[in-house]
Coordinates of C-alpha atoms in Angstrom, one line a residue:
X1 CA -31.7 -10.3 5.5
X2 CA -34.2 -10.0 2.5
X3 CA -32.9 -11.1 -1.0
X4 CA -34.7 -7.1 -2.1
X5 CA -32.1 -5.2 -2.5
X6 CA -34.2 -1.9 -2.5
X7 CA -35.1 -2.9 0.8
X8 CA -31.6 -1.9 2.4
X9 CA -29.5 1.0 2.6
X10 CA -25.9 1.0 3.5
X11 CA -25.3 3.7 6.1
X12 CA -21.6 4.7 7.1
X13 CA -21.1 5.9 10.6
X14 CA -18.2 6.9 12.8
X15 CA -17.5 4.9 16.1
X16 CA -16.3 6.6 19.3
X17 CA -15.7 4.1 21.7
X18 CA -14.9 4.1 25.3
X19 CA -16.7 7.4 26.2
X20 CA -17.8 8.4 29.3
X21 CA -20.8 10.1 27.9
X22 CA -21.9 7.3 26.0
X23 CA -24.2 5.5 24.6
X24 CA -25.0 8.8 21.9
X25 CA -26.3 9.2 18.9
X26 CA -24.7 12.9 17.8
X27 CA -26.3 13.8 13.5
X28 CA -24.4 16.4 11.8
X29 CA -26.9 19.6 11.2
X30 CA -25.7 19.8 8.1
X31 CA -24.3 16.4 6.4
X32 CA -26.7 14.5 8.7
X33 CA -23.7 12.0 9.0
X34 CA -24.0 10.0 12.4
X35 CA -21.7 9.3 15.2
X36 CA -22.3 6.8 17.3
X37 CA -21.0 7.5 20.9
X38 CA -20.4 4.0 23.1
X39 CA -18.5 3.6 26.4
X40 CA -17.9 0.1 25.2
X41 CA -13.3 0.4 24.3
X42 CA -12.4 -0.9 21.0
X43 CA -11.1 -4.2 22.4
X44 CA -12.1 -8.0 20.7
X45 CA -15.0 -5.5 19.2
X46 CA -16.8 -5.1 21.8
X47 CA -17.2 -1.1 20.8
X48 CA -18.4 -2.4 17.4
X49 CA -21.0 -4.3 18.8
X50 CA -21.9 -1.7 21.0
X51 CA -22.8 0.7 17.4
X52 CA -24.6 -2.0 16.0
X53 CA -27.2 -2.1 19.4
X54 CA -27.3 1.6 19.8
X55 CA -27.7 2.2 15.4
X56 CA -30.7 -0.6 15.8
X57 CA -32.1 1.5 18.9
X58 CA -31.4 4.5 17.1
X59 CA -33.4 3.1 14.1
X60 CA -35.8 1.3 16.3
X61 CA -35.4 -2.0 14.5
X62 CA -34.0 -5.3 16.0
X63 CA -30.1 -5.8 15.9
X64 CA -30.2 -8.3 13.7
X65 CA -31.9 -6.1 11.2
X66 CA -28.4 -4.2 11.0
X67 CA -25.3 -5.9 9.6
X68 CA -21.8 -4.6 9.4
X69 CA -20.7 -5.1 6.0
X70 CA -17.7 -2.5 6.0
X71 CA -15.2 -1.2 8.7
X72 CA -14.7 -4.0 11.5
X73 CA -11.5 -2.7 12.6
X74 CA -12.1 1.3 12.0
X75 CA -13.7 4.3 13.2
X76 CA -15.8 4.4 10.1
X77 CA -18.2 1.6 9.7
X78 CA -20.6 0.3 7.1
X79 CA -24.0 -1.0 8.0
X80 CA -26.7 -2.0 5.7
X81 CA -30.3 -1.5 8.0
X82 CA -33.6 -0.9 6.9
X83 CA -34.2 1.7 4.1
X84 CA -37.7 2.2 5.1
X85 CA -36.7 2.3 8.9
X86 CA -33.5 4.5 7.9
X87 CA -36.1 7.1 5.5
X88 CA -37.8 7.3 8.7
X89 CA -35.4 8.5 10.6
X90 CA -33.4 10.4 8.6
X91 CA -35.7 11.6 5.7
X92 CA -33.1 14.4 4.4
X93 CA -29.9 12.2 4.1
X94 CA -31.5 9.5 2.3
X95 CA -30.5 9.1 -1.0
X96 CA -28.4 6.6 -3.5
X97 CA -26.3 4.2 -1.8

């Protein structure tokens, strides 16, 4: 990851594993917070690897352009991605982090 760090943003996201209608990316109207829907369960974190592939997709960036820096054992995750790739995505919810 690049030393800049105006050139990531830390995005919090909630996990819901093991879903049959997964992979899903649902954004709140009006908080634009994501939820990341995998069918992956949240076993040895395999459902947290599962966010990080579908947040990159989501993002269209590589995986390894999105870390997990918050949240490996919880429904509520932390990853830094992006900010230019996250401003394009999500325009309206960008803002301090």
């Amino acid at each position: 990851m690049a030393a800049d760090p105006a050139a990531w943003a830390t995005v919090t996201v909630k996990v819901t594993p093991g879903s049959r209608k997964g992979p899903l990316v649902e954004v709140d109207p009006e908080s634009g917070a994501l939820t990341l829907i995998v069918r992956e369960r949240a076993v040895d974190g395999k459902a947290t690897a599962a966010a990080g592939e579908l947040l990159a997709a989501h993002l269209g960036v590589r995986r390894g352009e999105v870390e997990l820096v918050g949240g490996m054992t919880s429904r509520h995750k932390r990853f830094r991605v992006p900010a230019a790739a996250w401003a394009a995505v999500h325009a309206d919810a960008v803002g301090p982090r």
